[in-house]
Short mmCIF file of C-alpha atoms and ligand atoms in Angstrom, two decimals:
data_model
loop_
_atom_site.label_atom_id
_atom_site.label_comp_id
_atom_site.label_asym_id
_atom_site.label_seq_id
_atom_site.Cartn_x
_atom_site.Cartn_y
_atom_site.Cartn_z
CA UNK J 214 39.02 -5.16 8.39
CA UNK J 215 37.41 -2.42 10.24
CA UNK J 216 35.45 -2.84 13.48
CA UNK J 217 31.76 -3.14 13.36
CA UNK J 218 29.80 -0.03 15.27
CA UNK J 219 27.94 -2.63 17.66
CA UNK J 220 31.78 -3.55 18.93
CA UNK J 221 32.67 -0.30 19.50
CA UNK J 222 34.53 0.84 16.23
CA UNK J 223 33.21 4.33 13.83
CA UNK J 224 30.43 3.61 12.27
CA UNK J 225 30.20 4.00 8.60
CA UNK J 226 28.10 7.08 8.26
CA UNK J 227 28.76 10.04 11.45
CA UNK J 228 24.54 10.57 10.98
CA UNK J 229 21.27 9.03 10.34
CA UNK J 230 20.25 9.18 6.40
CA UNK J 231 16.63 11.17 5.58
CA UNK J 232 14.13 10.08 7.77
CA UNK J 233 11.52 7.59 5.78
CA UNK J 234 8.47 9.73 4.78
CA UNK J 235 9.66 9.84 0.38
CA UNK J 236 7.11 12.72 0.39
CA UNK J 237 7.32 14.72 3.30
CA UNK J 238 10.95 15.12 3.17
CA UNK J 239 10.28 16.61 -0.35
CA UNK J 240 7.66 19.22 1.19
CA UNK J 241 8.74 22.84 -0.05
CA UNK J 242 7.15 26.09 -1.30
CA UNK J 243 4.48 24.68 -3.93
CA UNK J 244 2.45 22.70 -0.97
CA UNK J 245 3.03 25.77 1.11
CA UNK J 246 1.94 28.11 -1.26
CA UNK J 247 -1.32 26.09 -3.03
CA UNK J 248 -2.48 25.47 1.12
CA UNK J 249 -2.00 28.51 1.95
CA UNK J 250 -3.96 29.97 -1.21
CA UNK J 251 -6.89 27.69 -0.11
CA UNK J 252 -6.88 29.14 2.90
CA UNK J 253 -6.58 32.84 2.14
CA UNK J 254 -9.87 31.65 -0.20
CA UNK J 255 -11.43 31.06 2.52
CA UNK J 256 -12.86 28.29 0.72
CA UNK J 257 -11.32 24.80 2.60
CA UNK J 258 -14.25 22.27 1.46
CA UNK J 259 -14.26 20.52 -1.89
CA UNK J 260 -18.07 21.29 -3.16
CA UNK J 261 -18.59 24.67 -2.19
CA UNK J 262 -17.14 28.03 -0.81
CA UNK J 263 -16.96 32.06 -1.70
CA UNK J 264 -14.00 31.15 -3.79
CA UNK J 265 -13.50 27.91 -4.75
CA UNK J 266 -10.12 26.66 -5.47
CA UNK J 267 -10.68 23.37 -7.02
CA UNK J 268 -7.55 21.61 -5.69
CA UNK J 269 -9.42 18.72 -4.55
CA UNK J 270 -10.66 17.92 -8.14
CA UNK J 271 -7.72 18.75 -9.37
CA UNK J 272 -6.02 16.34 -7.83
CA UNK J 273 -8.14 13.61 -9.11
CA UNK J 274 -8.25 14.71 -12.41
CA UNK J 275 -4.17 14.51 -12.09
CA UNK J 276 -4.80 11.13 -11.15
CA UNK J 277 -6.63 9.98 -13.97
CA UNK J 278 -4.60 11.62 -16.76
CA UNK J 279 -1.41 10.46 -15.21
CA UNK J 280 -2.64 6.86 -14.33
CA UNK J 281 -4.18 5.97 -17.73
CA UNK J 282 -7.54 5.41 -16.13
CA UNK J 283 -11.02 6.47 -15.93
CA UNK J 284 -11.96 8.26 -12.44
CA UNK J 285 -10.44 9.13 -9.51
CA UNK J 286 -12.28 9.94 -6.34
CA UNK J 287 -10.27 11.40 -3.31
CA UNK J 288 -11.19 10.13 0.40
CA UNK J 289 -9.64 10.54 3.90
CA UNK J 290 -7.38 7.99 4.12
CA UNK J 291 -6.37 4.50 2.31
CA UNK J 292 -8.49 2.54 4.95
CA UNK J 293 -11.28 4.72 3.96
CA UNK J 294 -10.54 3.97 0.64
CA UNK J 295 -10.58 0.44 0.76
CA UNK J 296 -13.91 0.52 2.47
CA UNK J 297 -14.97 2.60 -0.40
CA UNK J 298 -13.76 -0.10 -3.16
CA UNK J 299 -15.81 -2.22 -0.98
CA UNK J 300 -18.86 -0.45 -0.35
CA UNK J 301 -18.61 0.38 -3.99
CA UNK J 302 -18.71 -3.74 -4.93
CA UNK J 303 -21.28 -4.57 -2.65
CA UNK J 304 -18.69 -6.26 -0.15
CA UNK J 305 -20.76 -6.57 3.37
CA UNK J 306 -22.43 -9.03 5.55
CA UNK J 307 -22.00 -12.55 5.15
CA UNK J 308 -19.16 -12.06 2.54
CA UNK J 309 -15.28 -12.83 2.46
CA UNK J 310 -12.66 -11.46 0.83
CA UNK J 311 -8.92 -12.79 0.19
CA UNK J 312 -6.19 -10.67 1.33
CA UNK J 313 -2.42 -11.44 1.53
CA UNK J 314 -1.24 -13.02 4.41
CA UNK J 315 1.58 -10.05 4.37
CA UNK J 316 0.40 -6.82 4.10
CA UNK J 317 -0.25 -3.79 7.30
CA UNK J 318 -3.52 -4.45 9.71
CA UNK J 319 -5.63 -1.92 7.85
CA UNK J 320 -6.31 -4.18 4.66
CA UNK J 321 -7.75 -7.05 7.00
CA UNK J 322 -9.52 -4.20 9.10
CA UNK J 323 -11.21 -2.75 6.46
CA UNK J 324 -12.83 -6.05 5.63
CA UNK J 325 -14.24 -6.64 8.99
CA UNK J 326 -15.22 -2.82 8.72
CA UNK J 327 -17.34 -3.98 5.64
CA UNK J 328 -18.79 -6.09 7.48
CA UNK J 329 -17.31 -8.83 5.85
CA UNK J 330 -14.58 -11.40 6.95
CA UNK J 331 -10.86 -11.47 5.64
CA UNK J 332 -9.15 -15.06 4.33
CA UNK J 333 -5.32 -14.99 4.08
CA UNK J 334 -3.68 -16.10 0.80
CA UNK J 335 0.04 -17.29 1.28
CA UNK J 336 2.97 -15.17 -0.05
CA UNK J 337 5.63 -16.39 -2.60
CA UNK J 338 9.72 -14.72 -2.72
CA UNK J 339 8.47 -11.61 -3.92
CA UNK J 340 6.41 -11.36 -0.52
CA UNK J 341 3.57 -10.12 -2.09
CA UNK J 342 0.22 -12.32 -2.97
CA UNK J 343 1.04 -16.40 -4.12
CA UNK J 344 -1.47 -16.43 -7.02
CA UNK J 345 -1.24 -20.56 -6.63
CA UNK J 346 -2.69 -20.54 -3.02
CA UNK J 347 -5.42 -18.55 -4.10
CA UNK J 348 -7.60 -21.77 -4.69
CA UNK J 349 -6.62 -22.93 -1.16
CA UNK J 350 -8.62 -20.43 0.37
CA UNK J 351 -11.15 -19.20 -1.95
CA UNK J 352 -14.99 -21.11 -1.37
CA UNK J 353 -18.28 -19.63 -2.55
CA UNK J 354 -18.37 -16.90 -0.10
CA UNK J 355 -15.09 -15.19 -1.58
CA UNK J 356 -16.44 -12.01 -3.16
CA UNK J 357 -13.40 -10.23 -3.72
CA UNK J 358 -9.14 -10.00 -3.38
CA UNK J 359 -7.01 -7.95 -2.37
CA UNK J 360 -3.45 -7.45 -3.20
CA UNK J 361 -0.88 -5.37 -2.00
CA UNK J 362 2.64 -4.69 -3.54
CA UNK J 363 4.44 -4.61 -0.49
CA UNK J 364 7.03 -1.42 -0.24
CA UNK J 365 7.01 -0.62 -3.68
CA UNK J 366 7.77 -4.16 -5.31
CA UNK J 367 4.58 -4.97 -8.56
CA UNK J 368 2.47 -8.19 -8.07
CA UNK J 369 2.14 -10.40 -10.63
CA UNK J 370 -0.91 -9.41 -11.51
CA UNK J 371 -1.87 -11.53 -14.57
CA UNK J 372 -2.59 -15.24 -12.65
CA UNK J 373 -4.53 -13.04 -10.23
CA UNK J 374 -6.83 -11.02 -13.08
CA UNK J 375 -7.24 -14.62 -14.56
CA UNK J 376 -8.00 -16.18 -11.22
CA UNK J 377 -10.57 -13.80 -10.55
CA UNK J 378 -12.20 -14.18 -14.14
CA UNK J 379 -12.78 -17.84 -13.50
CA UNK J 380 -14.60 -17.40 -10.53
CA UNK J 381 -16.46 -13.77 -11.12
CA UNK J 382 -14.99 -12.08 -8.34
CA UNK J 383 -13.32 -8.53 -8.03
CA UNK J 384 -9.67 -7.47 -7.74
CA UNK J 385 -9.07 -4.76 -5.73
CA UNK J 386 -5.14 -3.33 -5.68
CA UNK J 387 -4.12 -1.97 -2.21
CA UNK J 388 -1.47 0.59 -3.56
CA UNK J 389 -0.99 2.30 -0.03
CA UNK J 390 3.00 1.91 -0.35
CA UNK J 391 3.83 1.67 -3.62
CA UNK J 392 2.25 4.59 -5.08
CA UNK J 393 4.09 4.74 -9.04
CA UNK J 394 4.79 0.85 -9.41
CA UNK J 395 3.76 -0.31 -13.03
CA UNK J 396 3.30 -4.23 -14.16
CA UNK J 397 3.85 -4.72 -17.84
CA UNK J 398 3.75 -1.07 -18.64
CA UNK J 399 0.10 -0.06 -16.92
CA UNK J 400 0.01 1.55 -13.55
CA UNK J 401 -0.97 -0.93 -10.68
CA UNK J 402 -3.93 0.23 -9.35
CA UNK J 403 -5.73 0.56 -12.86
CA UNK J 404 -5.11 -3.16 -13.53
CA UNK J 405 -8.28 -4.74 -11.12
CA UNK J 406 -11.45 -3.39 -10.38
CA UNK J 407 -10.80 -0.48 -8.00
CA UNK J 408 -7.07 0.72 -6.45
CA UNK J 409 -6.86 2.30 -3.33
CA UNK J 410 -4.70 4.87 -2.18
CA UNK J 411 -2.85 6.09 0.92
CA UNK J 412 -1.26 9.44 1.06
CA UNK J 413 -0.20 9.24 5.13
CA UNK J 414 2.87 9.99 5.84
CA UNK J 415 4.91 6.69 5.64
CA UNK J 416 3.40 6.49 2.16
CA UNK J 417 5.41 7.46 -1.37
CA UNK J 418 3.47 10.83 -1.47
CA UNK J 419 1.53 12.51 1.33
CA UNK J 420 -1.09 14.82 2.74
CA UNK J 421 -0.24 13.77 6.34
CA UNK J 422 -3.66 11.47 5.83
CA UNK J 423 -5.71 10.92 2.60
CA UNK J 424 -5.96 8.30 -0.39
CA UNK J 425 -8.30 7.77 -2.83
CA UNK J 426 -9.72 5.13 -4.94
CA UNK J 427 -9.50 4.53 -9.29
CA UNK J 428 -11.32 3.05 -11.65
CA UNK J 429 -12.19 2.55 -14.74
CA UNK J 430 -16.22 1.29 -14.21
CA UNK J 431 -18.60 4.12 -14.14
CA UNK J 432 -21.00 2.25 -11.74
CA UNK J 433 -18.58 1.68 -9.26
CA UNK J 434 -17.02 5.03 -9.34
CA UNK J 435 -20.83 6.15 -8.53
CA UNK J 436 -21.47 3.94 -5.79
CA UNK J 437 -17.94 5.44 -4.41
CA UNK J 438 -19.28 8.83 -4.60
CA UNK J 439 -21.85 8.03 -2.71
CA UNK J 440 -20.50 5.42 -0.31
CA UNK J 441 -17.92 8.21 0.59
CA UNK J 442 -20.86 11.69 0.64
CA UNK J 443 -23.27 10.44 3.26
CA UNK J 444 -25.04 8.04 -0.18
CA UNK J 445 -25.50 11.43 -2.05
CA UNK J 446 -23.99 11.87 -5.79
CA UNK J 447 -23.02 15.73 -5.99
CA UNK J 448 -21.52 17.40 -9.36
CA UNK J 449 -23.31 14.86 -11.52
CA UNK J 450 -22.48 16.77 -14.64
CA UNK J 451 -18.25 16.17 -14.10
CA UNK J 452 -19.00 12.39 -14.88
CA UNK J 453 -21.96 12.50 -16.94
CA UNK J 454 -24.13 10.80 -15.37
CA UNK J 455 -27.53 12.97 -15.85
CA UNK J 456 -30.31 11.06 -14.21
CA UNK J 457 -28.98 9.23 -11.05
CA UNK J 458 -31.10 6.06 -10.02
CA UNK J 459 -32.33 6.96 -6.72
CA UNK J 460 -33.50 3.37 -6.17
CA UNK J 461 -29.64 2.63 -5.78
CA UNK J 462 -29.34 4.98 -2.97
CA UNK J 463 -27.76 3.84 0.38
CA UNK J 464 -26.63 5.57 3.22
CA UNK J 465 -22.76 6.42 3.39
CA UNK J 466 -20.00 7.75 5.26
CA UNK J 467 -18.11 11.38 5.74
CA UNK J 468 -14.97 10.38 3.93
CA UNK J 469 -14.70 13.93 1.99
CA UNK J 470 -11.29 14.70 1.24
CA UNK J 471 -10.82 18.75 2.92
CA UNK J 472 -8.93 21.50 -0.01
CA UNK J 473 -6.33 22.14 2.39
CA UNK J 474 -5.39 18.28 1.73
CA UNK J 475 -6.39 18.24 -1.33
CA UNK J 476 -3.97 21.43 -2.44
CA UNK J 477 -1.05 19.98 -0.81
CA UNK J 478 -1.74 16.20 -2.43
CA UNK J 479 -2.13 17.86 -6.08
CA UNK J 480 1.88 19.63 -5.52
CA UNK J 481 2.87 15.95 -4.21
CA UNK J 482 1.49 14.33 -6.64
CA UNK J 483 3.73 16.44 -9.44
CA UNK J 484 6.57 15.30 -7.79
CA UNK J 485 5.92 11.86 -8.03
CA UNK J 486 8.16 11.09 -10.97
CA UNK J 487 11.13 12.97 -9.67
CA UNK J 488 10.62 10.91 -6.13
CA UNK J 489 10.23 7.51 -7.94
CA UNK J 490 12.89 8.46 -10.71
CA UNK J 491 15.75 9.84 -7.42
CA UNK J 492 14.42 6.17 -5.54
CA UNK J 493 14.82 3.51 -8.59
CA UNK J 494 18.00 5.12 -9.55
CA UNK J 495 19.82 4.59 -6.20
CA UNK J 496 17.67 1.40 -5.56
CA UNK J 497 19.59 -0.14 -8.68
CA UNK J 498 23.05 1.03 -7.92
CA UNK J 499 22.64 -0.31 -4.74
CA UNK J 500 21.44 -3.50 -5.58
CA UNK J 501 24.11 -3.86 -8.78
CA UNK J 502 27.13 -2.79 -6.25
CA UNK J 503 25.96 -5.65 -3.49
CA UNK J 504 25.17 -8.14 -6.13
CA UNK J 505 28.85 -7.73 -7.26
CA UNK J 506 30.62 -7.26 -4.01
CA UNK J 507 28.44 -10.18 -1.92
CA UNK J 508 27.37 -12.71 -4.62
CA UNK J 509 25.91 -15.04 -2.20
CA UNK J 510 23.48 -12.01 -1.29
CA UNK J 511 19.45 -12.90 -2.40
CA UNK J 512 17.10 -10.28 -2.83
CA UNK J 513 13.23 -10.84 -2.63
CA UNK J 514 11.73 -12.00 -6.30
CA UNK J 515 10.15 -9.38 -8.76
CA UNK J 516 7.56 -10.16 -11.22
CA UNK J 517 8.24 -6.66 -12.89
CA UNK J 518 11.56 -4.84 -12.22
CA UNK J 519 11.02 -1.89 -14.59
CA UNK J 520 8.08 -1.37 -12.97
CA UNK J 521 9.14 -1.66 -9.08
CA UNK J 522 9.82 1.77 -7.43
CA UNK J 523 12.77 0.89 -5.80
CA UNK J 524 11.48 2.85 -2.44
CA UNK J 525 12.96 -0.09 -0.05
CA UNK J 526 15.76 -2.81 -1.19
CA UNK J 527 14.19 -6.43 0.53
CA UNK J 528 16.85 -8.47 1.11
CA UNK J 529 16.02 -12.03 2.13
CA UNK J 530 18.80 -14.26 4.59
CA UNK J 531 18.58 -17.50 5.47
CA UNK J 532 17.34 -17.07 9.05
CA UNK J 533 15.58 -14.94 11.47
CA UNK J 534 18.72 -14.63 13.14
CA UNK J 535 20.49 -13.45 10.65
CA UNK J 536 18.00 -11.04 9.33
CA UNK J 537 17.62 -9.38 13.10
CA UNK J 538 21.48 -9.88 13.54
CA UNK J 539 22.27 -7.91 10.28
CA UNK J 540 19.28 -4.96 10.89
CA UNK J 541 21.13 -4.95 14.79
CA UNK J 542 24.74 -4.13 13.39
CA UNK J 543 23.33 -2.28 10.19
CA UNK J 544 21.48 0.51 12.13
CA UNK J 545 24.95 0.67 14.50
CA UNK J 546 26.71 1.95 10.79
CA UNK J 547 23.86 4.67 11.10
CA UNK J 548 21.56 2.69 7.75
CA UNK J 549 18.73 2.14 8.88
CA UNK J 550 16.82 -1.43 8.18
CA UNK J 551 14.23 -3.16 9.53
CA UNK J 552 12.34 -6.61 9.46
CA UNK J 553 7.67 -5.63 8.82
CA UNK J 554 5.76 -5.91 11.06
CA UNK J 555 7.54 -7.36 13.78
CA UNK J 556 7.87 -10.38 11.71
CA UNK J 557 4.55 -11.75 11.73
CA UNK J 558 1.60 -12.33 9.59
CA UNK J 559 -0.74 -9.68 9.94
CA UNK J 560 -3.30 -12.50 11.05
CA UNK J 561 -0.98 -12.68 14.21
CA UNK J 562 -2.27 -9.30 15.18
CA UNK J 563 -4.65 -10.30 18.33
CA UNK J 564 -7.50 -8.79 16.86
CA UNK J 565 -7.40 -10.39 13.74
CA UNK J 566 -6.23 -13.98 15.24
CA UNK J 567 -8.75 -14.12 18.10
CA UNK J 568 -11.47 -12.50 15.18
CA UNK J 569 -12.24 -9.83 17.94
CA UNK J 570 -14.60 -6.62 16.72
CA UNK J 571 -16.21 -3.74 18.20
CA UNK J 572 -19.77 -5.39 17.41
CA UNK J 573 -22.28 -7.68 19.49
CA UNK J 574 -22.30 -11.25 19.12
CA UNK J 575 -18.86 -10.70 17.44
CA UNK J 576 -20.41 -9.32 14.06
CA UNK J 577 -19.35 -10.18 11.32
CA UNK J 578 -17.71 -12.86 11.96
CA UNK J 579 -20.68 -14.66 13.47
CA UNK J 580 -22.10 -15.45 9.86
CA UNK J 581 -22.85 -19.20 9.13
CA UNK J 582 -20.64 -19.89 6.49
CA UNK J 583 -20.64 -23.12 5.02
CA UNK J 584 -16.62 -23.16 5.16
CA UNK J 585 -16.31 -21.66 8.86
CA UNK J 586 -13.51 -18.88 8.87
CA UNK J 587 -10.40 -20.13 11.37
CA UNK J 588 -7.00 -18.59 12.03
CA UNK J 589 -4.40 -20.71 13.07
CA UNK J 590 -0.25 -19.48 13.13
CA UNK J 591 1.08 -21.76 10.58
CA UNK J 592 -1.57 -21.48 8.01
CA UNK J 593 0.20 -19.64 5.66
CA UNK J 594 3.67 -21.10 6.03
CA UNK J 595 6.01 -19.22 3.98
CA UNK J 596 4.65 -16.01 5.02
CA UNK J 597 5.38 -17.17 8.52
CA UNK J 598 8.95 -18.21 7.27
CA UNK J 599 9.60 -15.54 4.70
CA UNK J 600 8.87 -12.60 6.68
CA UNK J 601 11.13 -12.61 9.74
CA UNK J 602 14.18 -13.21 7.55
CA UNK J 603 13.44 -10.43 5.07
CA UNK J 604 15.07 -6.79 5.83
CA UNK J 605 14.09 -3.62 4.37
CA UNK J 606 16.48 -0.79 3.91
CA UNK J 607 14.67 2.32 2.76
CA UNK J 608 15.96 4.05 -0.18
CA UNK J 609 15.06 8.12 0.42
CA UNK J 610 14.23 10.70 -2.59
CA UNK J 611 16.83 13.08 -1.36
CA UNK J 612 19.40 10.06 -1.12
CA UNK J 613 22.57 11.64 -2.09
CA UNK J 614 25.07 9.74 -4.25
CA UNK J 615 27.27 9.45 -1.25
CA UNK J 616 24.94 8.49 0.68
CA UNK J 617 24.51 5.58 -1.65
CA UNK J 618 27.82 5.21 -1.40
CA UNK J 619 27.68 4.76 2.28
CA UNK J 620 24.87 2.15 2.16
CA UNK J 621 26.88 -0.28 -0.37
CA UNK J 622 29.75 0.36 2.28
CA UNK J 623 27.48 -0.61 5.52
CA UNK J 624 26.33 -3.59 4.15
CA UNK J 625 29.55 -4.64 2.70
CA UNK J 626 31.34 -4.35 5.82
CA UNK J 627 28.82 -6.02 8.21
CA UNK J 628 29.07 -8.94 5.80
CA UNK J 629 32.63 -8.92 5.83
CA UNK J 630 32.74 -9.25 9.49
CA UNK J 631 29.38 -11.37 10.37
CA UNK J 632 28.93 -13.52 7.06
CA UNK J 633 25.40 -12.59 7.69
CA UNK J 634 24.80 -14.27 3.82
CA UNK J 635 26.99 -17.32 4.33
C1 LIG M 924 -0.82 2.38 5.29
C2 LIG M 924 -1.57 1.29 4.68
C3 LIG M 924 -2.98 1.31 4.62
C4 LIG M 924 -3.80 2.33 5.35
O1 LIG M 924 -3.62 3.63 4.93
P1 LIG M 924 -4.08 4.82 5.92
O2 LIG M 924 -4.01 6.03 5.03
O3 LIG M 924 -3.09 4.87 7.03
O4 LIG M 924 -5.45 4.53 6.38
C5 LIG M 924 -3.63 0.29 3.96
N1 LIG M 924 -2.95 -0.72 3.40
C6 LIG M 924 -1.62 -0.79 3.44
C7 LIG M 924 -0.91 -1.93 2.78
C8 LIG M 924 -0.87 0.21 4.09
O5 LIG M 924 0.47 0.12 4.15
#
């Protein structure tokens, strides 16, 4: 048996694999050369300029036709784009909204910067959403939820749709890192009310920052508009709607998407079936090879594996300790793999726990509510135990079959010599 990396033998690989940014480390020629054409244009903002390039647009009108829904509006970033789907329902003062009790700060944060106050749902073994604690938390107040397929792994979103029904709330899908995952054959992010977006660099495809929100309801697509245009509803005539309803007017934010973003976003998002297509394919090798080689071995639960994106294997052990103790001799081999967000809920984040804000009097969470809003550390209690013993290893576009190859081998031989899935 050979000797592990952490005890001093040769670790498995000699280098790192492809750094994790799936669309940066596909960046080539086409974003150079549609930027670069923006720029000669002389033309970098999305509703006017001497020459006009349209990539902005463009983008969103690649959206829609590749999505299977109705519009597509691009914004800054996917926090910006959540508090867009918000705006765009009506989400403010003295509201809450459900959000998974595993999922990245800026999904609670945009809630409180709605000015409404985030609830945290439970997670099942696919770490995403538990539709069946959804009636835990949700009271009168609840006006929306949000779900997030965490690292490219579908929710299930049919007991959430139906949930929602029943009570005549929204569902808003927080695609941020699992741009391409499908449930039952749609595209999440068409499935609720509004998806979101996030094309920063972590994400699946990327401008550096952006996102954008979808839909398929008119109204709300015009509310977005304006939410994210300082409340003003430019280039009317692109969505038909003729005579605007001024009496709906409300002031907004600057959340314009620039062309130079928008030009680079458009050649990203062509390559997002090659990225998805390299990532599944490896993603399923892997997961076939260790499946055969380490029977005992338990991945994290998928409510739609056609439709995951296979952008990060989640492998679940039966402690913390073994999780950290596998990621410590793992990343020795030279694979990288890591436990989110240090483990934690994302209500464990002290501005979320201590329901801390930049406002007097601590708006919003200073509404009466009938059902007063608390955060305690074991309220969602499989979140708290699920999290710190799943491990992510990212699975890279430009993976190479070797390099595969050398992943199957890494966690093969840590096994072998740590029984990390005894
Ligand atoms: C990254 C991320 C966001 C925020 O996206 P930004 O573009 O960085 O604002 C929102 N939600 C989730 C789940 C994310 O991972």
């Amino acid at each position: 048996m050979s000797k592990l990396a952490i005890d001093g033998g040769a670790p498995v690989r000699g280098a790192p694999l492809p750094p994790n940014y799936p669309g940066a480390v596909v960046y080539g020629k086409e974003e150079a050369d549609f930027a670069s054409k923006v720029i000669y244009s002389q033309s970098p903002f999305r509703y006017y300029g001497p020459n006009l390039q349209g990539a902005v647009e463009a983008l969103e009108n690649a959206m829609t036709s590749d999505l299977g829904a109705a519009y597509a509006l691009a914004v800054t970033s996917g926090t910006a784009a959540l508090i867009v789907a918000m705006k765009a329902l009506g989400i403010g003062y003295g509201d809450k909204v459900i959000v998974p009790a595993n999922t990245f700060l800026a999904t609670p944060g945009a809630v409180v910067c709605c000015n409404a106050v985030p609830v945290y749902c439970d997670v099942d073994d696919s770490l995403n959403i538990d539709p069946t604690d959804l009636e835990r938390v949700y009271d009168e107040d609840v006006k929306a939820i949000i779900v997030v397929p965490i690292l490219g792994n579908p929710v299930d979103m049919d007991p959430i749709v139906a949930f929602a029904k029943s009570k005549h709330i929204a569902v808003i899908e927080d695609m941020a890192q699992s741009c391409g995952v499908r449930y039952k054959g749609r595209y999440a992010g068409t499935i609720g009310d509004i998806g979101t977006f996030s094309f920063q660099m972590n994400k699946i495809v990327t401008s550096g920052e952006g996102g954008a929100v979808v839909t398929n309801d008119k109204k709300l697509l015009e509310r977005a508009i304006r939410y994210h245009d300082q409340g003003i509803l430019r280039h009317r005539d692109r969505y038909g709607i003729d005579s605007p309803d001024e009496t709906f007017a409300f002031s907004g934010q600057n959340y314009r998407m620039s062309e130079i973003s928008g030009a680079v976003m458009l050649e990203q998002w062509k390559k997002l079936p090659d990225i998805v297509g390299t990532m599944k394919r490896h993603h399923d090798r892997i997961a076939a090879a260790l499946r055969s080689e380490i029977p005992e071995i338990r991945f994290r639960s998928c409510p739609d594996p056609e439709g995951a994106i296979g952008s990060n294997l989640g492998i679940v052990f039966a402690t913390s300790e073994a999780a950290a103790l596998f990621n410590k001799a793992l990343n020795a081999e030279n694979v990288q793999s890591y436990v989110l967000y240090g483990g934690k809920p994302v209500y464990m984040n002290p501005s979320l726990f201590h329901m801390r804000t930049a406002e007097k009097d601590n708006f919003p969470y200073n509404y009466p509510f009938k059902r007063p809003v608390t955060v305690t550390a074991n309220m969602c209690p499989r979140a708290v135990d699920l999290i710190p013993r799943t491990a992510y290893i990212p699975i890279s576009p430009i993976l190479t079959d070797r390099d595969a190859s050398d992943i199957i081998e890494a966690v093969v031989k840590v096994h072998r010599a740590l029984r990390v899935f005894a």
